[in-house]
Short mmCIF file of C-alpha atoms in Angstrom, two decimals:
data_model
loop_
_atom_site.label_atom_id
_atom_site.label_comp_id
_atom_site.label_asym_id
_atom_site.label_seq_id
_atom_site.Cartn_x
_atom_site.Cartn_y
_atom_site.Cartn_z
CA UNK U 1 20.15 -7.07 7.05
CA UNK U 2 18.64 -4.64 4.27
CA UNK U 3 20.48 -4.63 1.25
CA UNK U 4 20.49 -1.44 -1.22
CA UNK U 5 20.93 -2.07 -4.91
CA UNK U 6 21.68 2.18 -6.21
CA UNK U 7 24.14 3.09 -8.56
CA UNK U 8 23.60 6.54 -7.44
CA UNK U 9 26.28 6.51 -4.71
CA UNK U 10 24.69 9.66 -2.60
CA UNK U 11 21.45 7.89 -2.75
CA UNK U 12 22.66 4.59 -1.62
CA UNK U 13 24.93 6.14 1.26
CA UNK U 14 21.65 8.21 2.05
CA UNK U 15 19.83 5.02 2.11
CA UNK U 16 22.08 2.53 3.99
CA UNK U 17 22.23 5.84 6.26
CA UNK U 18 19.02 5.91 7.01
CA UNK U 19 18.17 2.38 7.56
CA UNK U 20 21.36 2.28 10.23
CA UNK U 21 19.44 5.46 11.97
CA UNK U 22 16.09 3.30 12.21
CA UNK U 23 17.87 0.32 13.96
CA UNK U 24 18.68 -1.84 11.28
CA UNK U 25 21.95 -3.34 9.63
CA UNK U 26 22.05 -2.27 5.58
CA UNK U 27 24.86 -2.65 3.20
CA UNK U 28 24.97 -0.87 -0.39
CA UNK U 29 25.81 -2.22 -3.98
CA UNK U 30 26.20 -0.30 -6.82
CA UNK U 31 25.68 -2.91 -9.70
CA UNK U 32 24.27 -6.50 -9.73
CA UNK U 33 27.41 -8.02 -9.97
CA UNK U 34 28.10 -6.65 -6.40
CA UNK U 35 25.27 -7.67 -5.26
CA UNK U 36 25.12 -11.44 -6.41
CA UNK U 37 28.62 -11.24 -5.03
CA UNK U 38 27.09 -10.38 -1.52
CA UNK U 39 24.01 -12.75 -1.58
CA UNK U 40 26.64 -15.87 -1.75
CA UNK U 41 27.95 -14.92 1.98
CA UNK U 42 24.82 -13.25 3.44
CA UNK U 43 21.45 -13.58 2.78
CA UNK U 44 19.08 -10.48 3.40
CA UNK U 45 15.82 -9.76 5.06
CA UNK U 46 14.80 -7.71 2.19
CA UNK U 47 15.99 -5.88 -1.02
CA UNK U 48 15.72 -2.59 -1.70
CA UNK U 49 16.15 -2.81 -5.60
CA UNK U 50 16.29 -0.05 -8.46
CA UNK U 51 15.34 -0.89 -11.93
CA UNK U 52 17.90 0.96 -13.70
CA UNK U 53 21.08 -0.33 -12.91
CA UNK U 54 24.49 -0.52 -15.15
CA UNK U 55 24.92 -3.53 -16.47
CA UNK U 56 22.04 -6.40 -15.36
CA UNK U 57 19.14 -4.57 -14.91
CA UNK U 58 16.76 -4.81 -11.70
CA UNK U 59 13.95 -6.29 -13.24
CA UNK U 60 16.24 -9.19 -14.88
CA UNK U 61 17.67 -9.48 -11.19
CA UNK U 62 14.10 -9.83 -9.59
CA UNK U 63 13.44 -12.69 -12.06
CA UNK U 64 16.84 -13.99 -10.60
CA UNK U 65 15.11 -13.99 -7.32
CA UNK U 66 12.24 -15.52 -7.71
CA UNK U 67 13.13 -17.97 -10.11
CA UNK U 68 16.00 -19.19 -6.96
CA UNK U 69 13.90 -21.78 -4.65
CA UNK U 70 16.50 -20.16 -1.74
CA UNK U 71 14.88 -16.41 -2.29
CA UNK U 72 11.73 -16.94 -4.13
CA UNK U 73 10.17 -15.18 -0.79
CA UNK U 74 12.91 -13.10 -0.50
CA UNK U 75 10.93 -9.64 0.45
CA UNK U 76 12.28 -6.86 -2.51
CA UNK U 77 10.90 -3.11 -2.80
CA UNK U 78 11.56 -1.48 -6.42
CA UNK U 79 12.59 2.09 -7.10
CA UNK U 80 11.37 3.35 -10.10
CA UNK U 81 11.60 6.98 -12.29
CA UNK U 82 8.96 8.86 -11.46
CA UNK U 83 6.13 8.63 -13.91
CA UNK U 84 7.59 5.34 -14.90
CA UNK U 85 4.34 3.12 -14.65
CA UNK U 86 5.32 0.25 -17.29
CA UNK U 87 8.31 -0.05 -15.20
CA UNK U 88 6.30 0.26 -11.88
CA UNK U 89 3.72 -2.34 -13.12
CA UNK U 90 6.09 -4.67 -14.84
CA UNK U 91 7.83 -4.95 -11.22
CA UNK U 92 4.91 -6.12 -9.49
CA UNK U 93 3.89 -8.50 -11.71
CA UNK U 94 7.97 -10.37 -11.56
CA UNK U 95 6.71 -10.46 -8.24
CA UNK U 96 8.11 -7.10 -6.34
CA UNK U 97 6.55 -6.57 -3.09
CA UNK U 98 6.28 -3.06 -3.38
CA UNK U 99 7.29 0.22 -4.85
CA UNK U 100 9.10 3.20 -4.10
CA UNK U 101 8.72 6.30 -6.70
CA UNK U 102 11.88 8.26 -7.59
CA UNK U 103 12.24 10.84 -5.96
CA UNK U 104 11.61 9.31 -2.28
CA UNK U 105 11.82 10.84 0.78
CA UNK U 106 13.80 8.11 3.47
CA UNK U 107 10.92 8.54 6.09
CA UNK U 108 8.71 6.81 3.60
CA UNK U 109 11.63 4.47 2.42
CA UNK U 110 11.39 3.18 5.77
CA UNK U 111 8.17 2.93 6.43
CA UNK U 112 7.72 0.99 3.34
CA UNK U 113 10.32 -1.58 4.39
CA UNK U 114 8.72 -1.44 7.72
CA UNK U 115 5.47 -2.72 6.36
CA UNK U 116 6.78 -5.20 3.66
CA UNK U 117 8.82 -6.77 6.54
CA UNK U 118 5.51 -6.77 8.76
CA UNK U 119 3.57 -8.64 6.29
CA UNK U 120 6.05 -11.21 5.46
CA UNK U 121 6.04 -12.41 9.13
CA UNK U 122 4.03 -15.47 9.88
CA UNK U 123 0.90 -14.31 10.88
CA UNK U 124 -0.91 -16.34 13.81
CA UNK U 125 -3.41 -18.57 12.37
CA UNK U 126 -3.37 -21.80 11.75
CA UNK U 127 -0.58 -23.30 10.02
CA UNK U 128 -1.84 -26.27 7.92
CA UNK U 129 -4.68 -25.34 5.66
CA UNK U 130 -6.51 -27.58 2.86
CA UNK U 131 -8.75 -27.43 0.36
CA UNK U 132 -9.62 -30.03 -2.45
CA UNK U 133 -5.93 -31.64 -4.11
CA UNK U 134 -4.46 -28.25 -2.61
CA UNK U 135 -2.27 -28.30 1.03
CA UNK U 136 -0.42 -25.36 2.47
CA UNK U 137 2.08 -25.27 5.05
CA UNK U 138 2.83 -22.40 6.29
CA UNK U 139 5.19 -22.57 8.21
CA UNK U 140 7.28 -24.00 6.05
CA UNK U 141 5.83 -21.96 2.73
CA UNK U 142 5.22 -25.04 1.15
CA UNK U 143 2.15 -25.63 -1.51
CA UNK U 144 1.76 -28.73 -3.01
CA UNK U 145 -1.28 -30.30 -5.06
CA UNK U 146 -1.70 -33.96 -5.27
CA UNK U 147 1.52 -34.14 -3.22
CA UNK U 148 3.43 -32.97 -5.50
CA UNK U 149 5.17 -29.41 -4.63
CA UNK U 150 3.98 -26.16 -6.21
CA UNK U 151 6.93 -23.23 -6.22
CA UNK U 152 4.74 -19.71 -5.93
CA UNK U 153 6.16 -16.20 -5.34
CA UNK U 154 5.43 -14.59 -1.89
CA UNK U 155 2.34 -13.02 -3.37
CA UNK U 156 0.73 -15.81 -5.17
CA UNK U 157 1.19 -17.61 -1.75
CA UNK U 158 -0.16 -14.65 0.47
CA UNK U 159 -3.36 -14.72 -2.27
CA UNK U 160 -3.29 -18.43 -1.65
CA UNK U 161 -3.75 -18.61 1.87
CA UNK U 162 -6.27 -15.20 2.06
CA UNK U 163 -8.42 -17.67 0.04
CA UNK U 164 -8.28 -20.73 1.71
CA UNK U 165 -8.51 -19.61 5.33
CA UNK U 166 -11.87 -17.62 4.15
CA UNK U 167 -13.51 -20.33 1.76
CA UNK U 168 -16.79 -18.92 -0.18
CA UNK U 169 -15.69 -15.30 0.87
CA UNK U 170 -15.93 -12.78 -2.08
CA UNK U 171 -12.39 -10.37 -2.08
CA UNK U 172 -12.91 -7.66 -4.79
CA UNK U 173 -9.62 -6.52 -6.63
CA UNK U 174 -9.07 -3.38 -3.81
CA UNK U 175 -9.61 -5.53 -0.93
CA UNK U 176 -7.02 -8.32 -2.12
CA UNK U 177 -4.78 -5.04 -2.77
CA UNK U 178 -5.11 -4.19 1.06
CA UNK U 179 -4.85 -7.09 2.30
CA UNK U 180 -1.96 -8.50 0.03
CA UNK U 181 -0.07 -5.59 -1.23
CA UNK U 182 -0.69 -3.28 1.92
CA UNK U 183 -2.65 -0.02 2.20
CA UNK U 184 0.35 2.05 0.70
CA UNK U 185 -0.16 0.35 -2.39
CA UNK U 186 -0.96 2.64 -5.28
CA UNK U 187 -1.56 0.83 -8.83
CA UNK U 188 -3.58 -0.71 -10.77
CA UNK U 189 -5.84 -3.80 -10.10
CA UNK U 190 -4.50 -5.30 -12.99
CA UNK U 191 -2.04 -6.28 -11.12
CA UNK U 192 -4.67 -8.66 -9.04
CA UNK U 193 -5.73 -10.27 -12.36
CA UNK U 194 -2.12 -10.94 -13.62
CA UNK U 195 -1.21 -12.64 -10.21
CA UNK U 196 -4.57 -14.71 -9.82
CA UNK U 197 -3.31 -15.66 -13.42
CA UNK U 198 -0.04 -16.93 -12.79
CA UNK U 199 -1.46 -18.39 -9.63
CA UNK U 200 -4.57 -20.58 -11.41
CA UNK U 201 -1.86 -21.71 -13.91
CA UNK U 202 0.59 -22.92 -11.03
CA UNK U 203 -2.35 -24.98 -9.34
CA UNK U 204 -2.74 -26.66 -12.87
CA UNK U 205 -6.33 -28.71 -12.70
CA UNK U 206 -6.70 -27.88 -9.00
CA UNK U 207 -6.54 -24.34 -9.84
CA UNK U 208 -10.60 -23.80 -11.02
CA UNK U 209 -10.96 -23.52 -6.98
CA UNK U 210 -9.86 -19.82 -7.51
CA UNK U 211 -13.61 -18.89 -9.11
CA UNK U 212 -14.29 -15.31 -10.06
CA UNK U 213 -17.25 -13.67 -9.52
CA UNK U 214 -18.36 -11.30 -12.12
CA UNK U 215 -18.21 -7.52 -11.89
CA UNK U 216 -17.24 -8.13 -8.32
CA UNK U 217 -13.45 -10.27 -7.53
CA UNK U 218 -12.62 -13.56 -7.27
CA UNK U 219 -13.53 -16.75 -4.09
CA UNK U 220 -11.98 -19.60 -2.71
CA UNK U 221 -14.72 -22.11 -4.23
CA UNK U 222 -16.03 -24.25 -1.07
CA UNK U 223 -16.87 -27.52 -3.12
CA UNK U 224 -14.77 -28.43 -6.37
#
């Protein structure tokens, strides 16, 4: 189930529309009140999610999200206004998976829930992974350091576990972009930086494992 969050209500027909068309099951809300409404009997596969919204806005929503231990990895795609880039980078960093730029065609809608939805399937590789105080389970998207669990957004766990299953590998900014964010990511590695950020500060002490390398990206330190 994909839900729509578009106060525009020939946009958000066009939307559920075209997500019925490509095989899946969508349902529409024109407000957040709707839509919190609708996540207490169902919950989602992903959300596609506009910023402005009457009422609670979709950024304040997204922190909603993530905040929620029940859809912290919830997979959510922001529309923004086109030329909008505060808006566009202020979604990413709350944690938004991706990005769609008003006005979208629905071929690309799709394909961008396509590939958010491919990514955020386990991927098959080993499911336990450690490193120092740090364990990951990932199967179960569960951190923890010193035993004691660590609550990270779906990116700061995807950046997690790129580093520790390629220890003393150097990722520059793009390359984390690709792997993390996708190829039809367009922004700015800033966005790297802020989430590497947020992620070092989660992993309190343990956290110095994350090392960057100058002029070039960041490593999974082999020996801390």
């Amino acid at each position: 189930m994909i839900f729509c969050v578009e106060d525009d209500d020939s946009i958000r027909e066009l939307m559920v529309y075209a997500l019925t068309s490509s095989g899946f099951k969508a349902a529409g809300f024109a407000d957040g009140a709707s839509f919190w409404q609708a996540m207490g009997q169902t919950m989602p596969e992903l959300v596609l999610l506009d910023i402005m919204l009457p009422g609670e806005d979709g950024i304040s929503i997204l922190h909603k999200l993530r905040a929620d231990a029940r859809t912290e990895t919830l997979p959510v795609i922001m529309a923004t206004a086109k030329g909008a880039e505060y808006n566009k980078v202020l979604g990413l960093d709350a944690g938004a998976d991706d990005y769609l730029v008003k006005p979208f065609g629905m071929l690309e809608m799709v394909s961008r829930v396509k590939a958010v939805l491919r990514r955020s399937l386990p991927k098959d590789q080993p499911s336990l992974l450690r490193c120092g105080e740090i364990a990951v389970d990932k199967a179960r998207h569960l951190v923890t350091v010193q035993g004691m669990s660590v609550s990270l957004t779906l990116k700061e766990f995807e950046l997690l576990c790129l580093f520790m299953e390629n220890p003393g590998l150097v990722f520059t900014r793009d390359q984390l972009l690709r792997s993390v964010w996708g190829a039809e990511f367009v922004g700015e590695s800033r966005t790297v930086d802020v989430h590497i950020g947020t992620l070092r500060t989660k992993l309190g002490q343990a956290g110095k494992c994350i090392g960057t390398v100058r002029g070039v990206g960041y490593k999974m330190e082999q020996e801390l």
